[in-house]
Structure formats: C-alpha cells, structure tokens
Tab-separated table of C-alpha atoms in Angstrom:
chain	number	residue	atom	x	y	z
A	587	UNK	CA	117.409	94.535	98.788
A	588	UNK	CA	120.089	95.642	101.487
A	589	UNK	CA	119.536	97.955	104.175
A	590	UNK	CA	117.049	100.941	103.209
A	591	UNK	CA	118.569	104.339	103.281
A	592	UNK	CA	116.510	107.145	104.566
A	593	UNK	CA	116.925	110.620	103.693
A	594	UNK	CA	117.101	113.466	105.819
A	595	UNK	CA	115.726	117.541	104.855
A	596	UNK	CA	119.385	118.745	104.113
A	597	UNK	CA	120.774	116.011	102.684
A	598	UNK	CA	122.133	116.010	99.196
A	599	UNK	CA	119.708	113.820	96.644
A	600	UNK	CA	121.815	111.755	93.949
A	601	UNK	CA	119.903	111.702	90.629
A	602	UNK	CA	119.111	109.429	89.846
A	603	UNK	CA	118.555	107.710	92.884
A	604	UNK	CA	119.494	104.505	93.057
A	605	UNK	CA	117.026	102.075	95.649
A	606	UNK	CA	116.381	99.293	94.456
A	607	UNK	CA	117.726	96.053	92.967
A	608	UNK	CA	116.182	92.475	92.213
A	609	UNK	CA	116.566	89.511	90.470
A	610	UNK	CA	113.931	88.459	87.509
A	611	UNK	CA	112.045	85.899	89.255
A	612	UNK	CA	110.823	82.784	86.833
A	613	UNK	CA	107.067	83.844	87.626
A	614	UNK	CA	107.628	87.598	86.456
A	615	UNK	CA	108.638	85.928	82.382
A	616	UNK	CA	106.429	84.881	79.427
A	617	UNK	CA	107.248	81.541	77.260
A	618	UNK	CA	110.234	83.630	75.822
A	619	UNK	CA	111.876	83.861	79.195
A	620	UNK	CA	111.153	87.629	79.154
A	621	UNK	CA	109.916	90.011	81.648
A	622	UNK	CA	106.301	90.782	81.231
A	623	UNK	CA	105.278	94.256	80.881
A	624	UNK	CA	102.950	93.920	84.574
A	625	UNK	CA	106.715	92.412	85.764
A	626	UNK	CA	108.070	95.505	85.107
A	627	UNK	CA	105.056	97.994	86.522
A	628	UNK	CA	105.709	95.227	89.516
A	629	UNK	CA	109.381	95.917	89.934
A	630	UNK	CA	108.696	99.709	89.517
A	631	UNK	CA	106.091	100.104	92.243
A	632	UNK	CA	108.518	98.654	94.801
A	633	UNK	CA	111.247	101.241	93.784
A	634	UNK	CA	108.870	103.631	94.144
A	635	UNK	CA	108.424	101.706	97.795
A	636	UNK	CA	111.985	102.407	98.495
A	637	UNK	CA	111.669	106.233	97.387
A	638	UNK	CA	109.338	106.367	99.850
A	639	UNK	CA	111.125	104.430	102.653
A	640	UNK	CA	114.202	107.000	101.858
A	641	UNK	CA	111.816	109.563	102.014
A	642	UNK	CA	110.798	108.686	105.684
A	643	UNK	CA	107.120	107.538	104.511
A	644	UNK	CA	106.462	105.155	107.540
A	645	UNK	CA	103.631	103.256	109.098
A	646	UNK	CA	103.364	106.829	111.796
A	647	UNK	CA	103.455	108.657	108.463
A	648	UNK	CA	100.520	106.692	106.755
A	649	UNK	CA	98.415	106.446	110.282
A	650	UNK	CA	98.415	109.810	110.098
A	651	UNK	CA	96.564	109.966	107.150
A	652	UNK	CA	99.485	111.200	104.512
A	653	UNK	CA	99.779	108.847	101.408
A	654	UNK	CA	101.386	108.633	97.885
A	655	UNK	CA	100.314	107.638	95.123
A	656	UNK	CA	101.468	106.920	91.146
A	657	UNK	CA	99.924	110.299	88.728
A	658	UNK	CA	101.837	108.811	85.625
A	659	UNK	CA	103.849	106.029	84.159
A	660	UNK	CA	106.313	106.602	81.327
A	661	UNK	CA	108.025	102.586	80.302
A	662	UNK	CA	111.328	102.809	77.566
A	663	UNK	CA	112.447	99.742	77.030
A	664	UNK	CA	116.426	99.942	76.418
A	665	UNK	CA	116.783	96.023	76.645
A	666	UNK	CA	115.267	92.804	77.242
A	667	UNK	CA	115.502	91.606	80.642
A	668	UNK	CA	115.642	86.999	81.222
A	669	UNK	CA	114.399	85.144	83.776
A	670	UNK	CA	117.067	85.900	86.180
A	671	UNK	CA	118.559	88.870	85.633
A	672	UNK	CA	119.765	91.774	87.952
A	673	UNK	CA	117.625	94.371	87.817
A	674	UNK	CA	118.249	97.829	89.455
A	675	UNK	CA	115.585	100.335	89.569
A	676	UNK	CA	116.560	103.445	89.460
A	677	UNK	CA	114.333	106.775	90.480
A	678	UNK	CA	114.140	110.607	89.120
A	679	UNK	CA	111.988	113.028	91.130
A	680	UNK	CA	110.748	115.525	87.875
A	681	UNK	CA	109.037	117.833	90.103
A	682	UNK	CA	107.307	118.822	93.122
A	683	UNK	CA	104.718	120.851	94.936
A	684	UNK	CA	102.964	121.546	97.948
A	685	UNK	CA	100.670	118.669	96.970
A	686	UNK	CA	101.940	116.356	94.693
C-alpha cells in the first residue's frame, strides 16, 4: 500500500473510494489456490483500516476514547481471486449519523 491519503471536512469524497490494494498472499488460499472466505473478511478489514486512516482516525483519535467498529458485512463474489493476484479494495460509505 502507497502513501495513505487523509481526508479533510470540505474535501470532495470519490465513491467509491478507492484505499487499498494487495497482493493474494499464498497463506490467504485453500488447496484450489483460491482466496478463502476469512482471506477476504481479512483483506476487507484493512480497507476499512485505510477508510479510517483517510478519515483522520489516529492513535490521538483512539486515546481519546473514539473508536469504529464493523455493524454489517455484505460479501458478492464477482470472481475468483489466485494465489497472487492484485486485489484492490474498494469502499462505499451507505450512510451516516451522529453515532454510527
């Protein structure tokens, strides 16, 4: 992953919002060379680590007692991803609130 973006209030948000790449690393496949379904959840929970690096959730931000966390996880699979594969994760906010 290249240099992490950060977002500032103001800016204009891309949708979706593209943060995140990787490879398909030989430990993330099953004895068909493909990605495992906890691969995947893997690969998605470190997008959602860059969302919130582009968001500006730092270490200040979490020592001051603000945190995320996952509500819901939807999976489609379009394709079937190798052992070594680019993979780009890319990131849709649905919707928001005061809390969530």
């Amino acid at each position: 992953m290249g240099t992490a973006r950060v977002w500032k209030p103001g800016d204009a948000i891309a949708t979706p919002l593209e943060l995140y790449t990787c490879v398909v690393e030989p430990e993330w496949v099953d004895y068909n060379n493909h990605m495992t379904e906890a691969a995947y959840l893997t690969a998605f929970g470190w997008g959602s680590d860059a969302l919130f690096t582009y968001i500006g959730d730092d270490d200040a931000y979490r020592a001051a007692g603000h945190s995320f966390y996952t509500a819901e996880t939807h999976i489609v699979y379009e394709r079937e991803c190798y052992g070594g594969d680019p993979l780009k994760v890319d990131t849709l906010i649905l919707d928001v609130d005061h809390k969530r």
